[in-house]
Every structure is written in structure tokens, then in C-alpha cells.
């Protein structure tokens, strides 16, 4: 190595030597960036990421990032490089301990001691310790529905016991007027990602009551042909489309249907509060 000499001219960006000269000078400038302030990736400190003329400096603290930036500007200037300030930007990722509390190995079983994995769906739909709350949620919805239908001059038979070959059936209500009779049952079901899950749940409940003995019983009481429908809502407050259309055909308004949804959500909130109180949440 001889004496150093000042840089007097360079090469154009399209010159074949340009990538080599650029990478050599930039690599040298980056080598001066302090490694101890970088973020850690799989246990290895990472101070910068570079691809061609794009460089990203990383640091675990704002002061560390500023120190890395000062060094890069200073060392790049020594070899004739400077940052394109209008094209530079910062990105901050802040830790959020309150909302990110995942703890590997932490107990996930239900606080009420039923032995199952605790989740919102478990609390609202299946925890055996909260069966009374779920029954109350169902009954409050049924009471509101009966009140709404009564205002439309329907005759309502509540929870009739109908004996069938498959056992006793007890639909929530049989509703009828001079023109039609409807066997209607209320259910709040789990939220399910399967497509048309609400429609499927509605269909299952209809088929449960669509038996010959129930048809005969209703015709004897009302002297009318009958249809079967349900009020099916999931615990997020979403109503099955067939339920919505059937209740609209019975004269319920959009406001009535929204109120039924609100009543179901109120019951779910009450169930969650009971779980909190019984589980000793602070």
C-alpha cells in the first residue's frame, strides 16, 4: 500500500465498475456502525440491513438508532457518499405489554374449575358452571319475542309438551292467527367460521320439530297448516338469514329484530360478568 490520494473523480452510475466501487465503499461505511446497539434476531445482534443502495438501520432504542445514523453519515462522507434525506424515513415498533400477555406454560383452563380450555366461546356457550346464566339469556330473549308477537294479535302457546315416538318435544312457542300457525324455537349458537353455519343450525332445529306427531298436534289445536322456523342468533349477535326473513313475515320490524339482537348480547355480557365474579377476577 502506498500513500493515500484524494478522490478527484468517479464513474457514472451505468459504468461496469460502479456496482463494485459502490459496494466496496458502502460496505466499509457500514462496517463502522456499532453492533452493540442493534436489535437481536434469534440471539444475533442486527445493526443494519442493506440491499444495493437501500439501507435500513436497526436499533433497540432511539438513542442507539441516532448513534448508528451519526456514524453512518460521518463514515459515508469520507468515501464520497451521502444520504438522500428526502428518501429517508423512520419506523418505530413499540412494545405493548398490556395487550400482549402471552406467557408460554401459563394455565389456560377455565377459572371455574370445569377442566376445559377457557375461551370466550367456552364461557358463553358450554361451561357447565354457567348453565343457569345461559338459560336466563334464552328465556329473556323468548319473553321479548312473545311480547313482540302478542302486539301483532297472534295467539301464542308457550312451551307445549308434545309426545312423539322420538320422545317429548317442547318447542318454545306455537304462534297462530286466522291464516297460519308457526312452530318457533329460540336458540343462541356458537360462532363458527364454517360458511353458512347459522343457516345450518337453523335447519337442524327445524328438522328437530318437523315430525308427524307435532304436525298433528298443532293442526288439532289450530285447525291450520303449519310452518317451522327458529330465532337463531350466534353469541356475537348475528341472526341467521332464514330467521330474519321468517320473523319479518310475522310482522316484526327491523327495530324489533335489532332489539332481539341487543337482548341476546345483554345476556352474554351478564354471563361473562358471572364468570368474572365466580372466578375471582380482580
Short mmCIF file of C-alpha atoms in Angstrom, two decimals:
data_model
loop_
_atom_site.label_atom_id
_atom_site.label_comp_id
_atom_site.label_asym_id
_atom_site.label_seq_id
_atom_site.Cartn_x
_atom_site.Cartn_y
_atom_site.Cartn_z
CA UNK A 1 0.00 0.00 0.00
CA UNK A 2 1.33 3.40 -0.95
CA UNK A 3 0.37 6.86 0.16
CA UNK A 4 -3.31 7.76 0.08
CA UNK A 5 -4.55 10.12 -2.58
CA UNK A 6 -7.72 12.25 -2.59
CA UNK A 7 -10.64 11.17 -4.75
CA UNK A 8 -10.85 13.57 -7.69
CA UNK A 9 -13.43 11.92 -9.94
CA UNK A 10 -15.67 8.87 -10.02
CA UNK A 11 -17.59 6.82 -12.53
CA UNK A 12 -21.14 7.21 -13.86
CA UNK A 13 -23.87 5.03 -12.38
CA UNK A 14 -24.13 2.88 -15.52
CA UNK A 15 -20.42 2.17 -15.66
CA UNK A 16 -19.47 -1.53 -15.23
CA UNK A 17 -17.21 -0.57 -12.33
CA UNK A 18 -19.94 1.31 -10.49
CA UNK A 19 -21.52 -1.62 -8.54
CA UNK A 20 -18.12 -2.82 -7.35
CA UNK A 21 -16.93 0.60 -6.26
CA UNK A 22 -20.25 1.41 -4.62
CA UNK A 23 -20.44 -1.86 -2.68
CA UNK A 24 -16.84 -1.55 -1.52
CA UNK A 25 -17.32 1.96 -0.19
CA UNK A 26 -20.75 1.34 1.34
CA UNK A 27 -19.61 -1.89 2.97
CA UNK A 28 -16.74 -0.06 4.58
CA UNK A 29 -19.05 2.68 5.90
CA UNK A 30 -21.50 0.11 7.29
CA UNK A 31 -18.70 -1.78 8.99
CA UNK A 32 -18.22 1.23 11.26
CA UNK A 33 -21.82 1.16 12.53
CA UNK A 34 -21.79 0.00 16.18
CA UNK A 35 -23.05 -3.58 16.52
CA UNK A 36 -23.97 -3.42 20.21
CA UNK A 37 -26.97 -1.10 19.70
CA UNK A 38 -28.75 -3.27 17.13
CA UNK A 39 -31.86 -5.33 17.68
CA UNK A 40 -31.44 -9.04 18.34
CA UNK A 41 -32.72 -11.59 15.84
CA UNK A 42 -32.60 -15.21 17.04
CA UNK A 43 -29.96 -14.16 19.56
CA UNK A 44 -27.75 -12.39 16.99
CA UNK A 45 -27.38 -8.58 17.05
CA UNK A 46 -28.56 -6.94 13.84
CA UNK A 47 -27.46 -3.34 13.24
CA UNK A 48 -28.35 -2.88 9.58
CA UNK A 49 -29.90 -4.48 6.51
CA UNK A 50 -28.59 -3.49 3.07
CA UNK A 51 -29.56 -4.29 -0.49
CA UNK A 52 -27.83 -2.35 -3.28
CA UNK A 53 -28.22 1.32 -2.30
CA UNK A 54 -31.09 0.68 0.14
CA UNK A 55 -30.01 0.57 3.78
CA UNK A 56 -32.09 0.04 6.94
CA UNK A 57 -30.51 0.73 10.31
CA UNK A 58 -31.99 -1.13 13.28
CA UNK A 59 -31.63 -0.42 16.98
CA UNK A 60 -33.36 -1.36 20.20
CA UNK A 61 -33.51 2.24 21.48
CA UNK A 62 -33.95 5.71 19.90
CA UNK A 63 -30.55 6.83 21.18
CA UNK A 64 -28.92 3.73 19.71
CA UNK A 65 -30.52 4.42 16.34
CA UNK A 66 -29.29 8.02 16.41
CA UNK A 67 -25.76 6.86 17.24
CA UNK A 68 -25.78 4.43 14.29
CA UNK A 69 -27.11 7.13 11.96
CA UNK A 70 -24.43 9.63 13.05
CA UNK A 71 -21.67 7.10 12.43
CA UNK A 72 -23.03 6.12 9.00
CA UNK A 73 -23.30 9.76 7.86
CA UNK A 74 -19.80 10.52 9.09
CA UNK A 75 -18.13 7.45 7.60
CA UNK A 76 -20.04 7.60 4.30
CA UNK A 77 -18.88 11.17 3.79
CA UNK A 78 -15.25 10.01 3.97
CA UNK A 79 -15.70 7.94 0.81
CA UNK A 80 -17.85 10.43 -1.07
CA UNK A 81 -21.29 9.05 -0.17
CA UNK A 82 -24.17 10.96 1.34
CA UNK A 83 -27.71 10.05 2.38
CA UNK A 84 -30.64 11.04 0.20
CA UNK A 85 -32.54 12.72 3.03
CA UNK A 86 -35.87 13.16 1.15
CA UNK A 87 -35.98 9.38 0.69
CA UNK A 88 -35.20 8.54 4.33
CA UNK A 89 -37.82 7.61 6.93
CA UNK A 90 -38.09 6.11 10.40
CA UNK A 91 -40.30 3.28 11.60
CA UNK A 92 -40.91 2.69 15.30
CA UNK A 93 -42.26 -0.56 16.72
CA UNK A 94 -43.25 -0.07 20.34
CA UNK A 95 -43.75 -2.85 22.83
CA UNK A 96 -47.28 -3.16 24.19
CA UNK A 97 -47.13 -5.27 27.31
CA UNK A 98 -50.74 -4.72 28.38
CA UNK A 99 -52.22 -6.24 25.25
CA UNK A 100 -49.54 -8.84 24.56
CA UNK A 101 -49.53 -11.03 27.62
CA UNK A 102 -48.88 -14.40 26.09
CA UNK A 103 -46.98 -16.50 28.61
CA UNK A 104 -45.85 -19.96 27.46
CA UNK A 105 -46.78 -22.53 30.06
CA UNK A 106 -49.39 -20.36 31.77
CA UNK A 107 -52.58 -22.23 32.78
CA UNK A 108 -55.37 -21.87 30.22
CA UNK A 109 -58.07 -23.97 31.88
CA UNK A 110 -61.39 -22.41 32.88
CA UNK A 111 -61.26 -20.38 36.11
CA UNK A 112 -64.44 -22.08 37.32
CA UNK A 113 -62.76 -25.47 37.54
CA UNK A 114 -64.62 -27.33 34.80
CA UNK A 115 -61.30 -28.58 33.40
CA UNK A 116 -61.78 -27.27 29.86
CA UNK A 117 -59.75 -24.67 27.96
CA UNK A 118 -61.08 -21.21 28.72
CA UNK A 119 -62.18 -19.01 25.83
CA UNK A 120 -64.96 -16.55 25.19
CA UNK A 121 -66.87 -19.19 23.27
CA UNK A 122 -66.47 -21.67 26.14
CA UNK A 123 -67.71 -19.13 28.70
CA UNK A 124 -70.74 -18.07 26.68
CA UNK A 125 -71.75 -21.42 25.23
CA UNK A 126 -70.52 -24.52 27.02
CA UNK A 127 -69.14 -24.00 30.54
CA UNK A 128 -71.34 -26.25 32.74
CA UNK A 129 -70.97 -23.88 35.70
CA UNK A 130 -72.71 -21.13 33.72
CA UNK A 131 -75.73 -23.13 32.52
CA UNK A 132 -78.17 -21.03 34.65
CA UNK A 133 -76.90 -17.83 33.02
CA UNK A 134 -77.33 -19.28 29.53
CA UNK A 135 -80.85 -20.42 30.40
CA UNK A 136 -81.68 -16.91 31.64
CA UNK A 137 -80.28 -15.43 28.41
CA UNK A 138 -82.53 -17.71 26.34
CA UNK A 139 -85.60 -17.01 28.48
CA UNK A 140 -85.17 -13.24 28.31
CA UNK A 141 -85.00 -13.41 24.53
CA UNK A 142 -88.08 -15.63 24.43
CA UNK A 143 -90.01 -13.25 26.69
CA UNK A 144 -89.21 -10.33 24.42
CA UNK A 145 -90.19 -12.29 21.31
CA UNK A 146 -93.53 -13.31 22.86
CA UNK A 147 -94.21 -9.69 23.80
CA UNK A 148 -93.47 -8.52 20.25
CA UNK A 149 -95.69 -11.18 18.68
CA UNK A 150 -98.52 -10.52 21.14
CA UNK A 151 -98.68 -6.92 19.93
CA UNK A 152 -99.48 -8.27 16.47
CA UNK A 153 -102.57 -10.12 17.75
CA UNK A 154 -101.16 -13.63 17.49
CA UNK A 155 -102.37 -16.36 19.79
CA UNK A 156 -99.36 -17.90 21.49
CA UNK A 157 -98.96 -21.30 23.13
CA UNK A 158 -95.80 -21.29 25.24
CA UNK A 159 -93.64 -24.39 25.61
CA UNK A 160 -96.26 -27.09 24.92
CA UNK A 161 -95.19 -30.64 25.78
CA UNK A 162 -95.80 -32.82 22.72
CA UNK A 163 -95.22 -36.55 22.94
CA UNK A 164 -93.59 -38.16 19.88
CA UNK A 165 -92.10 -41.56 19.07
CA UNK A 166 -88.67 -39.96 19.47
CA UNK A 167 -89.52 -38.65 22.93
CA UNK A 168 -91.04 -35.48 24.36
CA UNK A 169 -90.70 -32.36 22.22
CA UNK A 170 -91.15 -28.90 23.73
CA UNK A 171 -90.95 -26.03 21.21
CA UNK A 172 -90.66 -22.57 22.75
CA UNK A 173 -93.86 -21.25 21.17
CA UNK A 174 -96.62 -22.15 18.76
CA UNK A 175 -97.88 -18.94 17.16
CA UNK A 176 -101.07 -18.71 15.11
CA UNK A 177 -103.75 -16.39 13.82
CA UNK A 178 -106.63 -16.92 11.38
CA UNK A 179 -104.29 -17.61 8.48
CA UNK A 180 -101.29 -19.60 9.64
CA UNK A 181 -99.62 -21.40 12.51
CA UNK A 182 -95.89 -21.39 13.22
CA UNK A 183 -93.79 -23.64 15.43
CA UNK A 184 -90.92 -21.43 16.60
CA UNK A 185 -87.89 -22.14 18.77
CA UNK A 186 -85.21 -19.77 20.08
CA UNK A 187 -81.53 -20.70 20.13
CA UNK A 188 -78.23 -18.88 20.66
CA UNK A 189 -75.45 -20.83 18.99
CA UNK A 190 -71.67 -20.75 18.86
CA UNK A 191 -69.80 -18.51 16.47
CA UNK A 192 -68.46 -20.72 13.69
CA UNK A 193 -66.15 -19.93 10.78
CA UNK A 194 -67.80 -22.60 8.63
CA UNK A 195 -69.72 -21.00 5.79
CA UNK A 196 -73.49 -20.86 6.33
CA UNK A 197 -73.12 -22.22 9.88
CA UNK A 198 -76.09 -20.16 11.08
CA UNK A 199 -78.27 -21.44 8.25
CA UNK A 200 -77.19 -24.98 9.10
CA UNK A 201 -78.05 -24.50 12.79
CA UNK A 202 -81.44 -23.09 11.78
CA UNK A 203 -82.11 -26.12 9.58
CA UNK A 204 -81.15 -28.60 12.29
CA UNK A 205 -83.55 -27.03 14.78
CA UNK A 206 -86.37 -27.00 12.21
CA UNK A 207 -85.87 -30.68 11.42
CA UNK A 208 -85.89 -31.50 15.15
CA UNK A 209 -89.51 -30.33 15.40
CA UNK A 210 -90.67 -31.33 11.91
CA UNK A 211 -92.21 -34.66 12.92
CA UNK A 212 -95.66 -36.12 12.30
CA UNK A 213 -96.86 -36.03 15.90
CA UNK A 214 -96.14 -32.29 16.19
CA UNK A 215 -97.89 -31.58 12.90
CA UNK A 216 -100.95 -33.48 14.08
CA UNK A 217 -100.93 -31.80 17.50
CA UNK A 218 -100.71 -28.28 16.03
CA UNK A 219 -103.41 -28.94 13.43
CA UNK A 220 -105.72 -30.25 16.14
CA UNK A 221 -105.18 -27.11 18.22
CA UNK A 222 -105.25 -24.50 15.45
CA UNK A 223 -107.07 -26.13 12.50
CA UNK A 224 -104.34 -24.66 10.30
CA UNK A 225 -101.40 -25.88 8.29
CA UNK A 226 -98.13 -25.05 9.95
CA UNK A 227 -94.59 -23.97 9.17
CA UNK A 228 -91.44 -24.40 11.24
CA UNK A 229 -88.90 -21.70 11.91
CA UNK A 230 -86.41 -20.55 14.54
CA UNK A 231 -84.89 -17.47 16.05
CA UNK A 232 -81.24 -18.42 15.59
CA UNK A 233 -78.56 -15.94 16.71
CA UNK A 234 -74.89 -16.60 17.44
CA UNK A 235 -73.22 -15.23 20.54
CA UNK A 236 -71.79 -12.33 18.53
CA UNK A 237 -75.35 -11.14 17.88
CA UNK A 238 -75.60 -12.20 14.22
CA UNK A 239 -79.00 -13.54 13.20
CA UNK A 240 -79.49 -16.34 10.68
CA UNK A 241 -80.94 -15.04 7.41
CA UNK A 242 -83.86 -17.54 7.37
CA UNK A 243 -84.77 -16.46 10.91
CA UNK A 244 -84.68 -12.81 9.91
CA UNK A 245 -86.94 -13.38 6.91
CA UNK A 246 -89.39 -15.57 8.86
CA UNK A 247 -89.79 -13.06 11.69
CA UNK A 248 -90.23 -10.23 9.20
CA UNK A 249 -93.04 -12.23 7.58
CA UNK A 250 -94.71 -12.44 11.01
CA UNK A 251 -94.84 -8.65 11.14
CA UNK A 252 -91.78 -7.85 13.25
CA UNK A 253 -89.97 -4.65 12.27
CA UNK A 254 -86.26 -4.04 11.85
CA UNK A 255 -86.31 -2.27 15.20
CA UNK A 256 -87.88 -5.36 16.81
CA UNK A 257 -85.19 -7.59 15.34
CA UNK A 258 -82.40 -5.25 16.45
CA UNK A 259 -83.84 -5.30 19.96
CA UNK A 260 -83.78 -9.11 19.96
CA UNK A 261 -80.11 -8.98 19.00
CA UNK A 262 -79.39 -6.49 21.77
CA UNK A 263 -81.21 -8.69 24.28
CA UNK A 264 -79.03 -11.67 23.32
CA UNK A 265 -75.86 -9.60 23.74
CA UNK A 266 -77.05 -8.34 27.12
CA UNK A 267 -77.43 -11.95 28.20
CA UNK A 268 -73.93 -12.76 27.01
CA UNK A 269 -72.49 -9.81 28.94
CA UNK A 270 -74.33 -10.96 32.06
CA UNK A 271 -72.87 -14.46 31.59
CA UNK A 272 -69.37 -13.05 31.24
CA UNK A 273 -69.80 -10.98 34.39
CA UNK A 274 -70.94 -14.03 36.31
CA UNK A 275 -67.83 -15.87 35.15
CA UNK A 276 -65.71 -12.94 36.30
CA UNK A 277 -67.35 -12.80 39.71
CA UNK A 278 -67.32 -16.58 40.27
CA UNK A 279 -63.72 -16.88 39.07
CA UNK A 280 -62.44 -14.15 41.35
CA UNK A 281 -61.16 -11.79 38.67
CA UNK A 282 -59.63 -8.64 40.05
#
